[in-house]
Short mmCIF file of C-alpha atoms and ligand atoms in Angstrom, two decimals:
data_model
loop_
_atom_site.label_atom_id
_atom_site.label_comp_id
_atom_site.label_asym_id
_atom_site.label_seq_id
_atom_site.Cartn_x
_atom_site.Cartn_y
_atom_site.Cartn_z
CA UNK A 8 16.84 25.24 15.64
CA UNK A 9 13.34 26.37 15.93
CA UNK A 10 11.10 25.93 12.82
CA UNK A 11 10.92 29.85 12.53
CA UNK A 12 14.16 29.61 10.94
CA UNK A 13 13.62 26.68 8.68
CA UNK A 14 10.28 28.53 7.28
CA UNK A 15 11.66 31.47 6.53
CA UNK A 16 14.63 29.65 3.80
CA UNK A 17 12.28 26.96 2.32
CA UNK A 18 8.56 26.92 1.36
CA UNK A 19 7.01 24.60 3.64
CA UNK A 20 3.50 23.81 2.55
CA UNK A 21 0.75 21.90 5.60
CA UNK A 22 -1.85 19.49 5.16
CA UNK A 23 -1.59 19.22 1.50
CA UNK A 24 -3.41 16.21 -0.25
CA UNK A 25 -1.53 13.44 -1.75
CA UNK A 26 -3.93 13.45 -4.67
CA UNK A 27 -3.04 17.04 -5.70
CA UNK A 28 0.12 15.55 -5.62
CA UNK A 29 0.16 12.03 -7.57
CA UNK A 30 -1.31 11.33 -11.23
CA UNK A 31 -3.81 8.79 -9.72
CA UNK A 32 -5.25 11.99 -8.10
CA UNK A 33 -6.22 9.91 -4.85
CA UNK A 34 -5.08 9.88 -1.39
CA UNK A 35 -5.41 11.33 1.82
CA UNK A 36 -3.39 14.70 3.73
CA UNK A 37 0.55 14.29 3.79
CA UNK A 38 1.37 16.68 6.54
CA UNK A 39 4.30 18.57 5.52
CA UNK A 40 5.35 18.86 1.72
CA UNK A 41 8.66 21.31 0.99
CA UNK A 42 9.62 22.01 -2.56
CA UNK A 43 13.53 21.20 -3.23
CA UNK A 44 14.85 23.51 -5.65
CA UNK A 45 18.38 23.45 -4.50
CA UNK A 46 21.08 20.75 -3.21
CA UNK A 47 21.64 22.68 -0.20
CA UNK A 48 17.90 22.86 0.97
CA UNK A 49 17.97 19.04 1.49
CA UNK A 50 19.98 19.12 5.03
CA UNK A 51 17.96 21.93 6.59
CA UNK A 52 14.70 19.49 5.01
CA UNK A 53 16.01 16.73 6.60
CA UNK A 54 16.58 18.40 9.78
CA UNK A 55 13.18 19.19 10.04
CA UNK A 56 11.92 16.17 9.62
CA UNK A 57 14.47 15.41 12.33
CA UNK A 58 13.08 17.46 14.77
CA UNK A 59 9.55 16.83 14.26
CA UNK A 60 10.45 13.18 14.55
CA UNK A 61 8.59 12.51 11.46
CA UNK A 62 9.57 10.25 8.15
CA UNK A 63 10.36 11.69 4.77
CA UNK A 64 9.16 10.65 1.40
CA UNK A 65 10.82 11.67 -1.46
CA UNK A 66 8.25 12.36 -4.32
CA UNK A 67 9.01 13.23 -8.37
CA UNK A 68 5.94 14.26 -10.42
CA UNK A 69 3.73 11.32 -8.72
CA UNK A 70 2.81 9.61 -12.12
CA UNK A 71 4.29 6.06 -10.43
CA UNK A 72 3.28 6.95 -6.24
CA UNK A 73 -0.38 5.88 -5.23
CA UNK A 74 -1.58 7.60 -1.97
CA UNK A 75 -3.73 5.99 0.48
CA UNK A 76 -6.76 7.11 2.25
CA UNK A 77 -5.14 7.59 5.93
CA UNK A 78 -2.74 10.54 4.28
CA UNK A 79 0.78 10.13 5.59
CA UNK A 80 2.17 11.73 8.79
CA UNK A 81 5.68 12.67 7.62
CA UNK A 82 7.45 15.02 5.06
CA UNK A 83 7.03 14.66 1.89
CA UNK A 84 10.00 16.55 -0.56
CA UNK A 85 9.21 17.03 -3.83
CA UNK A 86 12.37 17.13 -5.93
CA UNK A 87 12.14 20.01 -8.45
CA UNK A 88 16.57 20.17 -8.79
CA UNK A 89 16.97 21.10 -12.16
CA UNK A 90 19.34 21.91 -14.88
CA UNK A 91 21.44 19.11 -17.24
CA UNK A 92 24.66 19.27 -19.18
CA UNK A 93 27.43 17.31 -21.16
CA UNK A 94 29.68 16.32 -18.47
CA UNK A 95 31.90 14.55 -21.23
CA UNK A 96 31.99 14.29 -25.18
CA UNK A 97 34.00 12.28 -27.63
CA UNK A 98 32.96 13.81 -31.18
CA UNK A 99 31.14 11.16 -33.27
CA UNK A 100 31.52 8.82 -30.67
CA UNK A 101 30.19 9.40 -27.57
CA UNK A 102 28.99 11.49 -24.56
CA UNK A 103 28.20 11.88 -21.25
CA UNK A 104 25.38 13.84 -20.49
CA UNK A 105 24.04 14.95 -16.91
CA UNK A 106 20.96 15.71 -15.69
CA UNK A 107 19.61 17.11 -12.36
CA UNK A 108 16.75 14.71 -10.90
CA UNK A 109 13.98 17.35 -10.80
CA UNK A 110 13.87 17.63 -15.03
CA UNK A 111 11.51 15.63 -17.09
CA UNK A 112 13.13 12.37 -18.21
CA UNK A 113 11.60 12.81 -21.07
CA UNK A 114 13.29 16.31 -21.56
CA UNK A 115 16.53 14.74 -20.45
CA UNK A 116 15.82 11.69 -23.81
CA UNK A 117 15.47 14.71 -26.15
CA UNK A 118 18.45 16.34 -25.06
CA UNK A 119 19.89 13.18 -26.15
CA UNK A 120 18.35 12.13 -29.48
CA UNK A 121 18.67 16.03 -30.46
CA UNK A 122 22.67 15.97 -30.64
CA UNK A 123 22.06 12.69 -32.33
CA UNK A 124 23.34 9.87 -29.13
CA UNK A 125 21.59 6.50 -28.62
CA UNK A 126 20.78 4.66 -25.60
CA UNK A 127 17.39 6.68 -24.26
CA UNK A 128 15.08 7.13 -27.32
CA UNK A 129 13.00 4.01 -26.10
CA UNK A 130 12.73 5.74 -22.64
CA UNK A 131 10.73 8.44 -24.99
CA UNK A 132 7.60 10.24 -23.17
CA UNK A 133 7.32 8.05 -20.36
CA UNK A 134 6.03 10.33 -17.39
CA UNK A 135 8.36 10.65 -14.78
CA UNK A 136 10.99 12.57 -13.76
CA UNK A 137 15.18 11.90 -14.38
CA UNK A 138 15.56 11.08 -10.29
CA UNK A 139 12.63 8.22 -10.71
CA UNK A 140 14.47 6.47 -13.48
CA UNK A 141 16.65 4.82 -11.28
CA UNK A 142 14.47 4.22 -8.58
CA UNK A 143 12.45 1.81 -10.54
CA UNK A 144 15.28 1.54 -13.86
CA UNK A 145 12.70 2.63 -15.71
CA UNK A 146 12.71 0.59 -19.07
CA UNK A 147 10.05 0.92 -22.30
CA UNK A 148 10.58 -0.81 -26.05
CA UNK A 149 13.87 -3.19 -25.30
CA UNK A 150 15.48 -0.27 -23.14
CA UNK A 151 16.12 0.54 -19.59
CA UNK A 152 17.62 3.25 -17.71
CA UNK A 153 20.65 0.36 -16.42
CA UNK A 154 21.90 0.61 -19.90
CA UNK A 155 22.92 3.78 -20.39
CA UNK A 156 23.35 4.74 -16.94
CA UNK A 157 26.72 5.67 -15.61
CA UNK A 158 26.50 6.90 -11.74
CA UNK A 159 24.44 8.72 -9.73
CA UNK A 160 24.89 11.22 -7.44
CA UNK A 161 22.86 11.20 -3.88
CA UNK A 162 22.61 13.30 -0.66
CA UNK A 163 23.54 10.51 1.60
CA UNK A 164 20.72 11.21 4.76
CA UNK A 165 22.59 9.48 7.13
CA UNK A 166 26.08 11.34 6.77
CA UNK A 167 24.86 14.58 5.70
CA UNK A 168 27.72 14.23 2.95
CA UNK A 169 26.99 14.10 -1.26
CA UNK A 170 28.18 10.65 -3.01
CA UNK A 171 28.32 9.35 -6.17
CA UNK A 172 27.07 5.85 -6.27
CA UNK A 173 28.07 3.71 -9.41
CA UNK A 174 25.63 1.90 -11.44
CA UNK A 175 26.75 -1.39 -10.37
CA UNK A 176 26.40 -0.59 -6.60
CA UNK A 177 22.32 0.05 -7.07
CA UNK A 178 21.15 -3.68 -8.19
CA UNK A 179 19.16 -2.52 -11.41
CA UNK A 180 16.67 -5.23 -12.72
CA UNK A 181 13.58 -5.31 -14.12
CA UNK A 182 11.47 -2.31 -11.83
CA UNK A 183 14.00 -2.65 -9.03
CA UNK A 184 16.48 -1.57 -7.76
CA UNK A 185 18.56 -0.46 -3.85
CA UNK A 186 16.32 2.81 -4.03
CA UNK A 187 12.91 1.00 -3.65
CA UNK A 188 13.94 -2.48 -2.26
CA UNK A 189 15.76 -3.43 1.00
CA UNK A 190 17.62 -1.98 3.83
CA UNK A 191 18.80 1.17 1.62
CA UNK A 192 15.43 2.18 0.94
CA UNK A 193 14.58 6.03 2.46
CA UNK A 194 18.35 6.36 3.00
CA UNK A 195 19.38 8.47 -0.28
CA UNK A 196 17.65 11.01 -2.32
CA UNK A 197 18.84 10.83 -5.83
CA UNK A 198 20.36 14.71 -6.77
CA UNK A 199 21.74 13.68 -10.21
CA UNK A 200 22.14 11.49 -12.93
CA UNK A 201 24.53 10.42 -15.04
CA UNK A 202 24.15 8.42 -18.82
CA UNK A 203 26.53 7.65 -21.40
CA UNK A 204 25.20 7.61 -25.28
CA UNK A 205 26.48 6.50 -28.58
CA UNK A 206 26.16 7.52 -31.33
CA UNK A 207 24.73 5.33 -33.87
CA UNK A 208 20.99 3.78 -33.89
CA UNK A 209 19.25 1.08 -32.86
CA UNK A 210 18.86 -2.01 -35.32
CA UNK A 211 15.60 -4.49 -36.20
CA UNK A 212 13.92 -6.58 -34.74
CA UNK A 213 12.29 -4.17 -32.05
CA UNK A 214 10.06 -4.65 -29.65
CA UNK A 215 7.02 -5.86 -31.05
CA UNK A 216 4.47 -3.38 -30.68
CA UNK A 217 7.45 -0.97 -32.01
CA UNK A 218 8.36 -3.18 -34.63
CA UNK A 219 4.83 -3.20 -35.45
CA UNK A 220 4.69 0.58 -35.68
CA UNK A 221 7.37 0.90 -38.12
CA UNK A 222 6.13 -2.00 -40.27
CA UNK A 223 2.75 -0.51 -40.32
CA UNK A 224 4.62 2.90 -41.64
CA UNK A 225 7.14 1.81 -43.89
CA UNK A 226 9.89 3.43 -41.80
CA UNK A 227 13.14 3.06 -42.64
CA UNK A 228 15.06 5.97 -40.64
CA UNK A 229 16.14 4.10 -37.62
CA UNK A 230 18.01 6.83 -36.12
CA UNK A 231 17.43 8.08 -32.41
CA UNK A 232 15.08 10.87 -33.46
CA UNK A 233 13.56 8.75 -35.46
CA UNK A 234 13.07 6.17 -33.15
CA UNK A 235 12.04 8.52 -30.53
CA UNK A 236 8.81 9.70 -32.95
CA UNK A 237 8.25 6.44 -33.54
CA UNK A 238 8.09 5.30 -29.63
CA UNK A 239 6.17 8.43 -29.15
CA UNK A 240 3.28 7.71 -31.67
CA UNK A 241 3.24 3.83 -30.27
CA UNK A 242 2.57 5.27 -26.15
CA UNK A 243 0.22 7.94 -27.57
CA UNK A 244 -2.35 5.27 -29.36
CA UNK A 245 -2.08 2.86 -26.02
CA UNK A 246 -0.97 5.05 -23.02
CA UNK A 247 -3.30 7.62 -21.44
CA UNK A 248 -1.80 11.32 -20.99
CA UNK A 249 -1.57 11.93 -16.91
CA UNK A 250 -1.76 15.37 -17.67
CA UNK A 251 -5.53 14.45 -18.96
CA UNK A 252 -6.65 11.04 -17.65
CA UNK A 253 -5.75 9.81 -13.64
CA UNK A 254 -3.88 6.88 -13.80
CA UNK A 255 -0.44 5.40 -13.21
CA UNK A 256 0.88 4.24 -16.38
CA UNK A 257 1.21 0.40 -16.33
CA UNK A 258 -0.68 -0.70 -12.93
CA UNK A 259 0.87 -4.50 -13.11
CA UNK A 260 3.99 -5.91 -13.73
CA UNK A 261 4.52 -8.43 -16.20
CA UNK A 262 5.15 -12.16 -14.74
CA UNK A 263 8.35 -13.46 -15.14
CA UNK A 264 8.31 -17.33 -14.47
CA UNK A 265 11.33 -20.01 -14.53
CA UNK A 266 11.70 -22.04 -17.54
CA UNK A 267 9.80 -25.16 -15.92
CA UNK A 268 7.30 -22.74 -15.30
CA UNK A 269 7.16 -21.21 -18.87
CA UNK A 270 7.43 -24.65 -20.67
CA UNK A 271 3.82 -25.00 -18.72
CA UNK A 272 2.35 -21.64 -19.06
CA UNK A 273 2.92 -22.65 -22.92
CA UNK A 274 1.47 -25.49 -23.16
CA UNK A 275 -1.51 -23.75 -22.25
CA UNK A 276 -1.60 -21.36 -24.78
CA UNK A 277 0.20 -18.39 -22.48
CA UNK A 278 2.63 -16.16 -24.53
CA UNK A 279 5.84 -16.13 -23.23
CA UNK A 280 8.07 -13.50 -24.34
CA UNK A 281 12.18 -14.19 -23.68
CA UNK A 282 11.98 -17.43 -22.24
CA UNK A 283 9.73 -15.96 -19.66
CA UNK A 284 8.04 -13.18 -19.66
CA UNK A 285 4.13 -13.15 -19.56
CA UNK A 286 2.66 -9.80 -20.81
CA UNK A 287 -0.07 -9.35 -18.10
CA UNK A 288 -1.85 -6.84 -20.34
CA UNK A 289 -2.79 -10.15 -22.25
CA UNK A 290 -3.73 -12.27 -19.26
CA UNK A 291 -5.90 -9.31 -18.15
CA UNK A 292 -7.30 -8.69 -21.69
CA UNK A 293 -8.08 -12.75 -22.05
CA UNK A 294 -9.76 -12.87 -18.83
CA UNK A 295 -12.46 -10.49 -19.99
CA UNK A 296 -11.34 -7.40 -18.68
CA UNK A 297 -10.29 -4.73 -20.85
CA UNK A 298 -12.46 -1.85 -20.88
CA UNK A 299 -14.24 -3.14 -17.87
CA UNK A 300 -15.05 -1.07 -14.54
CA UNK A 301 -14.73 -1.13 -11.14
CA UNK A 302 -15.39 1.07 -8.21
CA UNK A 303 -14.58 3.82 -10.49
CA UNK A 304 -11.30 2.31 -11.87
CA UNK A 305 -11.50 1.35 -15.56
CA UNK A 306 -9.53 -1.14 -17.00
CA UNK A 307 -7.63 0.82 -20.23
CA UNK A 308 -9.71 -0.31 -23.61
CA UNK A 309 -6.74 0.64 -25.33
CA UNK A 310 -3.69 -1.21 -23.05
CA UNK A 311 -5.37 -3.47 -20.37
CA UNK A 312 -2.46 -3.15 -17.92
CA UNK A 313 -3.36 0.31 -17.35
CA UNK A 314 -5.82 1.27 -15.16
CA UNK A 315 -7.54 4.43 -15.53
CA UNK A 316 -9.43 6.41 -12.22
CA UNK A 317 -12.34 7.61 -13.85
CA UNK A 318 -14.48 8.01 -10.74
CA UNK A 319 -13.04 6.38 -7.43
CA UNK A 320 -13.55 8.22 -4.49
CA UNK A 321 -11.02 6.82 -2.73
CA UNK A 322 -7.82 4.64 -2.27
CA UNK A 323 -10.35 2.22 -0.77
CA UNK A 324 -12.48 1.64 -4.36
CA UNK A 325 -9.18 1.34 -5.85
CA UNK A 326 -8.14 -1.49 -3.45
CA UNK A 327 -11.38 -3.17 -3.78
CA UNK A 328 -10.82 -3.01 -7.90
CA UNK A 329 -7.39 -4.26 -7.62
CA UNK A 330 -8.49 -7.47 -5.40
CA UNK A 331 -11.73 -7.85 -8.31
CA UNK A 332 -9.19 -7.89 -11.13
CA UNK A 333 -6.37 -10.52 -9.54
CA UNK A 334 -8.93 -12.87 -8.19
CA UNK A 335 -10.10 -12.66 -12.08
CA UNK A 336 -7.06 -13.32 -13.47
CA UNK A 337 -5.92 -15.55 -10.51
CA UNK A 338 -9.17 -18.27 -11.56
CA UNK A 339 -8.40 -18.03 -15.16
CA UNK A 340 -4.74 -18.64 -15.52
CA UNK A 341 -3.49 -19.35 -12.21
CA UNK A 342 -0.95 -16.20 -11.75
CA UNK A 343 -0.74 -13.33 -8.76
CA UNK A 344 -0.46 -10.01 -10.85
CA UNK A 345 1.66 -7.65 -8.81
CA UNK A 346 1.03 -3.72 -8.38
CA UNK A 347 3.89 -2.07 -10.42
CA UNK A 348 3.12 1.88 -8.72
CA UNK A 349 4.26 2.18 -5.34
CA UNK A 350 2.16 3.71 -2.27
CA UNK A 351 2.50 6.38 -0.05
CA UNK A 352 0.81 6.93 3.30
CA UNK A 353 -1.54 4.88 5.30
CA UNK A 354 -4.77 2.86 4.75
N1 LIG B 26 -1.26 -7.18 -24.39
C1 LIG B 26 -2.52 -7.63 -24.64
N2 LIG B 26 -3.56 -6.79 -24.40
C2 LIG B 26 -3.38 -5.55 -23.92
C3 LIG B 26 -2.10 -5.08 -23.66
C4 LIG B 26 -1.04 -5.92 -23.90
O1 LIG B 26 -2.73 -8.73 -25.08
O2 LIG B 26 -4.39 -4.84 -23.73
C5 LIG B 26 -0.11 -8.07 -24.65
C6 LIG B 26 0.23 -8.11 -26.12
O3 LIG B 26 0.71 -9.40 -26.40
C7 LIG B 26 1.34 -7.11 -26.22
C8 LIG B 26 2.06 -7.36 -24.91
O4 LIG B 26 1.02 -7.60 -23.98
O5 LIG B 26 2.13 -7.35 -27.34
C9 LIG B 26 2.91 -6.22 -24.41
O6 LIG B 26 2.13 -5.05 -24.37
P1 LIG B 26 2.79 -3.60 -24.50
O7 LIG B 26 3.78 -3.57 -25.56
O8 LIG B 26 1.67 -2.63 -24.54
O9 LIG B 26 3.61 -3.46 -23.15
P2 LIG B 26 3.26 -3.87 -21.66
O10 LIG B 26 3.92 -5.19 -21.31
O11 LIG B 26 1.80 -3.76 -21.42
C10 LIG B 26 5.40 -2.75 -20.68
C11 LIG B 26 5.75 -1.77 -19.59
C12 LIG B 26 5.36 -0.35 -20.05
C13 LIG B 26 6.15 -0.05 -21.32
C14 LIG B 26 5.80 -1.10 -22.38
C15 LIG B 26 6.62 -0.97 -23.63
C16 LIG B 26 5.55 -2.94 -17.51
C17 LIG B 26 4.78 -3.12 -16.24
N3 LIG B 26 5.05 -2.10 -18.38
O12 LIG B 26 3.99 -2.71 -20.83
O13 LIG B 26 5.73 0.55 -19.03
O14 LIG B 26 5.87 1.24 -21.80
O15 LIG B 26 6.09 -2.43 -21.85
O16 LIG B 26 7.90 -1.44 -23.38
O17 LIG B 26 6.62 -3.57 -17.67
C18 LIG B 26 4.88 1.61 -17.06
O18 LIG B 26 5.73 0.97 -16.43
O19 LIG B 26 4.09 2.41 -16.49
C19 LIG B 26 4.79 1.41 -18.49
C20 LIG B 26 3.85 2.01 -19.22
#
């Protein structure tokens, strides 16, 4: 089919820079960027790709997606399928609720605290979209997306054909899951998502900087809306607004280490949450670095895992910052910190 055709049914936009795209606000040109609005675009998107022999990245509203300097030679689809939707209710009991992956998840965890269900208020005001939940089971304040998830429904790019893939068929654990690691990566692009809620709330203890919240307030309502204020308040004081300030939410992961490894980390004055979970915010806070800058990246004064790009020019200051801040931490305590956004395009 000649491209004629596949411009004049979708809006197919050239040379467009990944940092117009991305909440980091850096990266070179991708080539090719279509807007998906509807299911049925994504075959004749795909196709195009197809023809011009090029690879296809599947982008939400960028707040988790770092691009690189080099731009990226391929199609990128930005998912903007939207509309959501009680797929099934049991009065005072439960409910289904559906969500095209284009919506804001955090429009999709009001929907839910609003008629009064548990299982998303945690997931409150986190920046991403409902397809990019899954992707990386997005999880804030005790919750993930695996918990309340039911399915998901994909445009399989291989077959052409529309499946429903069943949470335990995507391998959800902490920031992982089929979507962004192994040999299924690339192959589906998440359409629609499925959660089941409860009603009822949430009970003490919280997470602690939640817990801490409510302590600090006196608050005694405990129900989803509730909860969902509360969580709200907690991200505003410590997480920087993408809409405002560049910057990919939390820029490391927190270390996870076996229990040999925790017993040690201990022992030398480490926290360990859980049996084994090291907050990284504190490693990076204790080695020296909060509020600190470099090559135009700030370290966040407020929440030292966050990373803010006040004035990098480029993917390549950012690089340079991350190596600064691991060889840091890496002298001081002895642990890799790991990149939690993912990257698009080349160096
Ligand atoms: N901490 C410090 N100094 C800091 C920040 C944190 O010492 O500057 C220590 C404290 O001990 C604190 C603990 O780290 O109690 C945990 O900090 P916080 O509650 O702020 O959460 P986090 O571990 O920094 C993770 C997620 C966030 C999520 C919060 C709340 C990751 C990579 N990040 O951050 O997710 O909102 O927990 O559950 O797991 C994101 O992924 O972009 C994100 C913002």
């Amino acid at each position: 089919m000649p491209s004629m055709l596949y411009n004049k049914y979708m809006n197919i936009r050239e040379n467009v820079p990944i940092s117009t795209l991305t909440t980091m606000r850096l990266g070179g040109a991708a080539r090719y960027v279509i807007d998906i609005d509807k299911v049925e675009d994504l075959s004749q998107a795909y196709a195009f790709a197809k023809e011009k022999n090029l690879p296809v990245y599947v982008l939400g509203n960028g707040s988790n997606i770092i691009g690189r300097d080099g731009g990226f030679n391929g199609v990128i689809l930005v998912c903007k399928l939207t509309g959501m939707g009680i797929l099934r209710e049991e009065k005072d009991e439960a409910v289904q609720l559906y969500s095209y992956s284009g919506e804001l998840l955090d429009d999709f965890v009001t929907y839910g605290t609003e008629m009064g269900y548990s299982g998303m208020e945690a997931l409150s005001a986190i920046p991403g979209t409902v397809g990019a939940a899954p992707v990386q089971n997005v999880g804030a304040y005790g919750q993930d997306i695996s918990q309340s998830l039911v399915e998901v429904e994909v445009f399989d790019t291989e077959t052409g054909e529309i499946k429903t893939l069943p949470k335990d068929q995507l391998e959800l654990s902490y920031r992982h899951s089929i979507f962004n690691h192994g040999e299924l990566v690339g192959r589906y692009f998440i359409t629609k998502v499925v959660v089941e809620l409860h009603k009822g709330h949430l009970t003490p203890p919280f997470y602690n900087s939640l817990q801490a919240y409510i302590d600090e307030h006196s608050i005694i309502d405990f129900s989803p809306d509730s909860i969902r204020q509360c969580v709200r308040a907690v991200r505003e004081s410590k997480l920087p607004d993408p809409e405002l300030i560049a910057s990919s939410g939390s820029f490391f992961k927190n270390v996870y280490l076996s229990p040999e490894e925790a017993a040690g980390a201990e022992a030398a004055g480490i926290p360990v949450w859980d049996g084994g979970k090291v907050p990284s915010g504190w490693l990076i806070e204790h080695a020296g670095l909060k509020g600190q800058e470099f090559h135009g990246m700030r370290v966040s004064d407020k929440a030292a895992l966050v990373l803010i790009n006040e004035s990098a020019k480029s993917y390549a200051d950012l690089a340079a910052a991350r190596a600064e801040i691991i060889k840091i931490v890496k002298d001081k305590f002895g642990f890799t910190l790991e990149q939690e956004p993912m990257e698009l395009g080349d160096e």
